[in-house]
Amino acid sequence: MEQLRKHIEAITPITDEEFEYIKSFFSVKKVRKHQYLIHEGDEVKYDFLAISGIYKVFYLDNQGKEYIVQFAQENWWMSDYYAFFKQQKAEMYIECLEEGEVICLTLDSREKLAADLHQMEHFFRIKLTNGYVALQQRIKLLLSSNPQQRYEEFAKSYPSLLQKIQKKLIAEYLGVSRETLSRLYQHS
């Protein structure tokens, strides 16, 4: 839970008393490699904060083709946000790629924390805003750049993931073939 406190305090200061209250809303879950936090069709009960491990957020189209929406690592939040906020069934999956631990927060707990503590409302707003900005940048990159540019941006933004994630998954995330990724990897 100390990592949670540091994560919150990177945005807003909190007292020991406030943190005691805040942490009562969170639960910790250990996750095994290849374990799923969310399956398509599940009720999405949690927003997850990665404490350790690497996670893949993805969906499958009607033909079973996988589309990776996000990778998550330490201090990254992840969920099927449409299902989480709208209280719908999941359309996404979250798979653990490297054994880890997550902190879980329900929507009701999130809302109560935001209502009770201005700092937490501010924290969640900043996290949501940053996530939205990152998503827009990802969409822009996918729509208007070539494979070389997408690869270079990924390598610059997430250098540690290049070493930890299978090349096949990076290729899927970038929307390129495995062969194209191999050529890009050799030229960098």
PDB file of C-alpha atoms in Angstrom:
ATOM      1  CA  MET A   1       0.000   0.000   0.000  1.00  0.00           C
ATOM      2  CA  GLU A   2       2.991   2.326   0.355  1.00  0.00           C
ATOM      3  CA  GLN A   3       3.306   2.266  -3.433  1.00  0.00           C
ATOM      4  CA  LEU A   4      -0.321   3.423  -3.654  1.00  0.00           C
ATOM      5  CA  ARG A   5       0.450   6.318  -1.326  1.00  0.00           C
ATOM      6  CA  LYS A   6       3.465   7.384  -3.414  1.00  0.00           C
ATOM      7  CA  HIS A   7       1.326   7.100  -6.539  1.00  0.00           C
ATOM      8  CA  ILE A   8      -1.329   9.402  -5.068  1.00  0.00           C
ATOM      9  CA  GLU A   9       1.197  11.828  -3.577  1.00  0.00           C
ATOM     10  CA  ALA A  10       2.887  12.261  -6.944  1.00  0.00           C
ATOM     11  CA  ILE A  11      -0.259  14.279  -7.756  1.00  0.00           C
ATOM     12  CA  THR A  12      -1.634  15.509  -4.450  1.00  0.00           C
ATOM     13  CA  PRO A  13      -0.455  15.527  -0.819  1.00  0.00           C
ATOM     14  CA  ILE A  14      -2.364  13.488   1.780  1.00  0.00           C
ATOM     15  CA  THR A  15      -2.037  13.106   5.533  1.00  0.00           C
ATOM     16  CA  ASP A  16      -1.472   9.824   7.369  1.00  0.00           C
ATOM     17  CA  GLU A  17      -5.064   9.952   8.582  1.00  0.00           C
ATOM     18  CA  GLU A  18      -6.376  10.492   5.051  1.00  0.00           C
ATOM     19  CA  PHE A  19      -4.274   7.633   3.734  1.00  0.00           C
ATOM     20  CA  GLU A  20      -5.628   5.287   6.411  1.00  0.00           C
ATOM     21  CA  TYR A  21      -9.108   6.153   5.167  1.00  0.00           C
ATOM     22  CA  ILE A  22      -8.141   5.903   1.472  1.00  0.00           C
ATOM     23  CA  LYS A  23      -6.461   2.518   1.709  1.00  0.00           C
ATOM     24  CA  SER A  24      -9.554   0.988   3.307  1.00  0.00           C
ATOM     25  CA  PHE A  25     -11.251   1.262  -0.122  1.00  0.00           C
ATOM     26  CA  PHE A  26      -8.592  -0.729  -1.987  1.00  0.00           C
ATOM     27  CA  SER A  27      -7.789  -4.443  -2.068  1.00  0.00           C
ATOM     28  CA  VAL A  28      -4.601  -6.165  -3.246  1.00  0.00           C
ATOM     29  CA  LYS A  29      -4.571  -9.141  -5.606  1.00  0.00           C
ATOM     30  CA  LYS A  30      -1.644 -11.311  -6.677  1.00  0.00           C
ATOM     31  CA  VAL A  31      -1.781 -12.278 -10.351  1.00  0.00           C
ATOM     32  CA  ARG A  32      -0.138 -15.264 -12.027  1.00  0.00           C
ATOM     33  CA  LYS A  33       1.374 -15.192 -15.505  1.00  0.00           C
ATOM     34  CA  HIS A  34      -1.386 -15.820 -18.106  1.00  0.00           C
ATOM     35  CA  GLN A  35      -4.129 -15.173 -15.532  1.00  0.00           C
ATOM     36  CA  TYR A  36      -7.008 -12.996 -16.718  1.00  0.00           C
ATOM     37  CA  LEU A  37      -8.301 -10.100 -14.626  1.00  0.00           C
ATOM     38  CA  ILE A  38     -11.183  -9.547 -17.050  1.00  0.00           C
ATOM     39  CA  HIS A  39     -12.787 -11.761 -19.716  1.00  0.00           C
ATOM     40  CA  GLU A  40     -15.220 -10.635 -22.374  1.00  0.00           C
ATOM     41  CA  GLY A  41     -18.719 -10.961 -20.918  1.00  0.00           C
ATOM     42  CA  ASP A  42     -17.609 -10.506 -17.300  1.00  0.00           C
ATOM     43  CA  GLU A  43     -19.114  -7.995 -14.944  1.00  0.00           C
ATOM     44  CA  VAL A  44     -16.321  -5.410 -14.564  1.00  0.00           C
ATOM     45  CA  LYS A  45     -16.091  -4.740 -10.851  1.00  0.00           C
ATOM     46  CA  TYR A  46     -12.674  -3.083 -10.658  1.00  0.00           C
ATOM     47  CA  ASP A  47     -10.311  -0.493 -11.958  1.00  0.00           C
ATOM     48  CA  PHE A  48      -6.835  -1.965 -11.469  1.00  0.00           C
ATOM     49  CA  LEU A  49      -3.586  -0.235 -10.558  1.00  0.00           C
ATOM     50  CA  ALA A  50      -0.563  -2.318 -11.552  1.00  0.00           C
ATOM     51  CA  ILE A  51       1.884  -2.579  -8.662  1.00  0.00           C
ATOM     52  CA  SER A  52       4.118  -5.069 -10.453  1.00  0.00           C
ATOM     53  CA  GLY A  53       3.955  -7.260 -13.546  1.00  0.00           C
ATOM     54  CA  ILE A  54       3.000  -6.492 -17.142  1.00  0.00           C
ATOM     55  CA  TYR A  55      -0.553  -6.667 -18.471  1.00  0.00           C
ATOM     56  CA  LYS A  56      -2.205  -6.685 -21.872  1.00  0.00           C
ATOM     57  CA  VAL A  57      -5.612  -5.082 -22.448  1.00  0.00           C
ATOM     58  CA  PHE A  58      -7.180  -6.340 -25.669  1.00  0.00           C
ATOM     59  CA  TYR A  59     -10.341  -7.348 -27.490  1.00  0.00           C
ATOM     60  CA  LEU A  60     -11.175  -9.944 -30.121  1.00  0.00           C
ATOM     61  CA  ASP A  61     -13.103  -9.190 -33.296  1.00  0.00           C
ATOM     62  CA  ASN A  62     -15.796 -11.508 -34.715  1.00  0.00           C
ATOM     63  CA  GLN A  63     -13.130 -13.599 -36.462  1.00  0.00           C
ATOM     64  CA  GLY A  64     -11.089 -13.997 -33.266  1.00  0.00           C
ATOM     65  CA  LYS A  65      -8.345 -11.555 -34.309  1.00  0.00           C
ATOM     66  CA  GLU A  66      -6.736  -9.896 -31.314  1.00  0.00           C
ATOM     67  CA  TYR A  67      -6.363  -6.108 -31.044  1.00  0.00           C
ATOM     68  CA  ILE A  68      -4.155  -4.816 -28.238  1.00  0.00           C
ATOM     69  CA  VAL A  69      -5.437  -1.548 -26.816  1.00  0.00           C
ATOM     70  CA  GLN A  70      -2.926  -1.082 -24.017  1.00  0.00           C
ATOM     71  CA  PHE A  71       0.003  -2.565 -22.200  1.00  0.00           C
ATOM     72  CA  ALA A  72       0.193  -1.734 -18.503  1.00  0.00           C
ATOM     73  CA  GLN A  73       3.087  -1.903 -16.084  1.00  0.00           C
ATOM     74  CA  GLU A  74       3.917  -0.483 -12.662  1.00  0.00           C
ATOM     75  CA  ASN A  75       1.754   2.531 -11.691  1.00  0.00           C
ATOM     76  CA  TRP A  76      -0.534   2.223 -14.710  1.00  0.00           C
ATOM     77  CA  TRP A  77      -4.304   1.940 -14.369  1.00  0.00           C
ATOM     78  CA  MET A  78      -6.275  -0.490 -16.510  1.00  0.00           C
ATOM     79  CA  SER A  79      -9.784  -1.816 -16.952  1.00  0.00           C
ATOM     80  CA  ASP A  80     -12.458  -2.164 -19.583  1.00  0.00           C
ATOM     81  CA  TYR A  81     -13.466   1.428 -18.940  1.00  0.00           C
ATOM     82  CA  TYR A  82     -16.645   1.399 -20.972  1.00  0.00           C
ATOM     83  CA  ALA A  83     -17.905  -1.596 -19.012  1.00  0.00           C
ATOM     84  CA  PHE A  84     -16.568  -0.273 -15.690  1.00  0.00           C
ATOM     85  CA  PHE A  85     -18.129   3.200 -15.872  1.00  0.00           C
ATOM     86  CA  LYS A  86     -21.327   2.179 -17.678  1.00  0.00           C
ATOM     87  CA  GLN A  87     -21.768  -0.981 -15.571  1.00  0.00           C
ATOM     88  CA  GLN A  88     -21.992  -3.117 -18.715  1.00  0.00           C
ATOM     89  CA  LYS A  89     -20.547  -6.540 -19.529  1.00  0.00           C
ATOM     90  CA  ALA A  90     -16.879  -6.547 -20.559  1.00  0.00           C
ATOM     91  CA  GLU A  91     -15.908  -6.365 -24.213  1.00  0.00           C
ATOM     92  CA  MET A  92     -12.194  -6.448 -23.372  1.00  0.00           C
ATOM     93  CA  TYR A  93      -9.786  -8.851 -21.748  1.00  0.00           C
ATOM     94  CA  ILE A  94      -6.927  -8.121 -19.378  1.00  0.00           C
ATOM     95  CA  GLU A  95      -4.211 -10.777 -19.299  1.00  0.00           C
ATOM     96  CA  CYS A  96      -1.182 -10.847 -17.036  1.00  0.00           C
ATOM     97  CA  LEU A  97       1.972 -11.324 -19.153  1.00  0.00           C
ATOM     98  CA  GLU A  98       4.408 -11.332 -16.226  1.00  0.00           C
ATOM     99  CA  GLU A  99       3.493 -12.376 -12.679  1.00  0.00           C
ATOM    100  CA  GLY A 100       2.536  -9.397 -10.589  1.00  0.00           C
ATOM    101  CA  GLU A 101       0.253  -7.661  -8.185  1.00  0.00           C
ATOM    102  CA  VAL A 102      -2.589  -5.197  -8.658  1.00  0.00           C
ATOM    103  CA  ILE A 103      -4.574  -2.938  -6.383  1.00  0.00           C
ATOM    104  CA  CYS A 104      -8.321  -3.077  -7.037  1.00  0.00           C
ATOM    105  CA  LEU A 105     -10.887  -0.300  -6.665  1.00  0.00           C
ATOM    106  CA  THR A 106     -14.644  -0.570  -7.258  1.00  0.00           C
ATOM    107  CA  LEU A 107     -16.633   2.176  -8.948  1.00  0.00           C
ATOM    108  CA  ASP A 108     -18.652   2.792  -5.766  1.00  0.00           C
ATOM    109  CA  SER A 109     -15.432   3.130  -3.758  1.00  0.00           C
ATOM    110  CA  ARG A 110     -13.963   5.480  -6.327  1.00  0.00           C
ATOM    111  CA  GLU A 111     -17.067   7.678  -6.237  1.00  0.00           C
ATOM    112  CA  LYS A 112     -17.156   7.714  -2.422  1.00  0.00           C
ATOM    113  CA  LEU A 113     -13.461   8.627  -2.181  1.00  0.00           C
ATOM    114  CA  ALA A 114     -13.913  11.431  -4.711  1.00  0.00           C
ATOM    115  CA  ALA A 115     -16.958  12.754  -2.834  1.00  0.00           C
ATOM    116  CA  ASP A 116     -15.303  12.527   0.601  1.00  0.00           C
ATOM    117  CA  LEU A 117     -11.832  13.844  -0.199  1.00  0.00           C
ATOM    118  CA  HIS A 118     -11.138  16.715  -2.582  1.00  0.00           C
ATOM    119  CA  GLN A 119      -7.584  15.397  -3.076  1.00  0.00           C
ATOM    120  CA  MET A 120      -8.897  12.079  -4.397  1.00  0.00           C
ATOM    121  CA  GLU A 121     -11.342  13.794  -6.752  1.00  0.00           C
ATOM    122  CA  HIS A 122      -8.375  15.813  -8.033  1.00  0.00           C
ATOM    123  CA  PHE A 123      -6.214  12.665  -8.273  1.00  0.00           C
ATOM    124  CA  PHE A 124      -8.820  10.726 -10.283  1.00  0.00           C
ATOM    125  CA  ARG A 125      -9.461  13.710 -12.570  1.00  0.00           C
ATOM    126  CA  ILE A 126      -5.747  14.077 -13.342  1.00  0.00           C
ATOM    127  CA  LYS A 127      -5.347  10.322 -13.963  1.00  0.00           C
ATOM    128  CA  LEU A 128      -8.404  10.252 -16.231  1.00  0.00           C
ATOM    129  CA  THR A 129      -7.229  13.334 -18.133  1.00  0.00           C
ATOM    130  CA  ASN A 130      -3.749  11.882 -18.645  1.00  0.00           C
ATOM    131  CA  GLY A 131      -5.250   8.600 -19.824  1.00  0.00           C
ATOM    132  CA  TYR A 132      -7.491  10.393 -22.288  1.00  0.00           C
ATOM    133  CA  VAL A 133      -4.576  12.416 -23.668  1.00  0.00           C
ATOM    134  CA  ALA A 134      -2.479   9.235 -24.078  1.00  0.00           C
ATOM    135  CA  LEU A 135      -5.354   7.514 -25.864  1.00  0.00           C
ATOM    136  CA  GLN A 136      -5.775  10.418 -28.297  1.00  0.00           C
ATOM    137  CA  GLN A 137      -2.046  10.376 -29.014  1.00  0.00           C
ATOM    138  CA  ARG A 138      -2.183   6.618 -29.676  1.00  0.00           C
ATOM    139  CA  ILE A 139      -5.124   7.005 -32.066  1.00  0.00           C
ATOM    140  CA  LYS A 140      -3.407   9.890 -33.858  1.00  0.00           C
ATOM    141  CA  LEU A 141      -0.233   7.838 -34.205  1.00  0.00           C
ATOM    142  CA  LEU A 142      -2.148   4.830 -35.586  1.00  0.00           C
ATOM    143  CA  LEU A 143      -4.065   6.944 -38.081  1.00  0.00           C
ATOM    144  CA  SER A 144      -1.375   9.263 -39.370  1.00  0.00           C
ATOM    145  CA  SER A 145       2.033   7.648 -39.077  1.00  0.00           C
ATOM    146  CA  ASN A 146       3.933   4.928 -40.839  1.00  0.00           C
ATOM    147  CA  PRO A 147       5.178   1.737 -39.132  1.00  0.00           C
ATOM    148  CA  GLN A 148       8.668   3.203 -38.594  1.00  0.00           C
ATOM    149  CA  GLN A 149       7.255   6.244 -36.795  1.00  0.00           C
ATOM    150  CA  ARG A 150       4.939   4.079 -34.650  1.00  0.00           C
ATOM    151  CA  TYR A 151       7.830   1.830 -33.671  1.00  0.00           C
ATOM    152  CA  GLU A 152      10.126   4.759 -32.830  1.00  0.00           C
ATOM    153  CA  GLU A 153       7.437   6.391 -30.670  1.00  0.00           C
ATOM    154  CA  PHE A 154       6.791   3.105 -28.848  1.00  0.00           C
ATOM    155  CA  ALA A 155      10.535   2.579 -28.267  1.00  0.00           C
ATOM    156  CA  LYS A 156      10.937   6.150 -26.995  1.00  0.00           C
ATOM    157  CA  SER A 157       7.855   6.049 -24.751  1.00  0.00           C
ATOM    158  CA  TYR A 158       8.206   2.509 -23.379  1.00  0.00           C
ATOM    159  CA  PRO A 159      11.838   1.378 -23.656  1.00  0.00           C
ATOM    160  CA  SER A 160      11.523  -1.187 -20.849  1.00  0.00           C
ATOM    161  CA  LEU A 161       8.602  -2.893 -22.586  1.00  0.00           C
ATOM    162  CA  LEU A 162      10.722  -3.570 -25.693  1.00  0.00           C
ATOM    163  CA  GLN A 163      12.823  -5.981 -23.648  1.00  0.00           C
ATOM    164  CA  LYS A 164       9.971  -7.567 -21.683  1.00  0.00           C
ATOM    165  CA  ILE A 165       7.191  -8.138 -24.224  1.00  0.00           C
ATOM    166  CA  GLN A 166       7.215 -10.660 -27.061  1.00  0.00           C
ATOM    167  CA  LYS A 167       7.870  -9.063 -30.450  1.00  0.00           C
ATOM    168  CA  LYS A 168       4.649 -10.639 -31.754  1.00  0.00           C
ATOM    169  CA  LEU A 169       2.638  -8.652 -29.192  1.00  0.00           C
ATOM    170  CA  ILE A 170       4.475  -5.409 -29.937  1.00  0.00           C
ATOM    171  CA  ALA A 171       3.726  -5.939 -33.644  1.00  0.00           C
ATOM    172  CA  GLU A 172       0.009  -6.419 -32.840  1.00  0.00           C
ATOM    173  CA  TYR A 173      -0.014  -3.285 -30.695  1.00  0.00           C
ATOM    174  CA  LEU A 174       1.627  -1.246 -33.474  1.00  0.00           C
ATOM    175  CA  GLY A 175      -0.629  -2.691 -36.163  1.00  0.00           C
ATOM    176  CA  VAL A 176       2.224  -4.190 -38.201  1.00  0.00           C
ATOM    177  CA  SER A 177       3.239  -7.697 -39.189  1.00  0.00           C
ATOM    178  CA  ARG A 178       5.870  -9.585 -37.214  1.00  0.00           C
ATOM    179  CA  GLU A 179       8.166  -9.393 -40.264  1.00  0.00           C
ATOM    180  CA  THR A 180       7.788  -5.607 -40.506  1.00  0.00           C
ATOM    181  CA  LEU A 181       8.589  -5.269 -36.819  1.00  0.00           C
ATOM    182  CA  SER A 182      11.735  -7.391 -37.276  1.00  0.00           C
ATOM    183  CA  ARG A 183      12.930  -5.054 -40.034  1.00  0.00           C
ATOM    184  CA  LEU A 184      12.180  -1.983 -37.899  1.00  0.00           C
ATOM    185  CA  TYR A 185      13.941  -3.535 -34.914  1.00  0.00           C
ATOM    186  CA  GLN A 186      17.083  -4.231 -36.960  1.00  0.00           C
ATOM    187  CA  HIS A 187      17.242  -0.646 -38.278  1.00  0.00           C
ATOM    188  CA  SER A 188      17.006   1.026 -34.887  1.00  0.00           C
TER     189      SER A 188
END
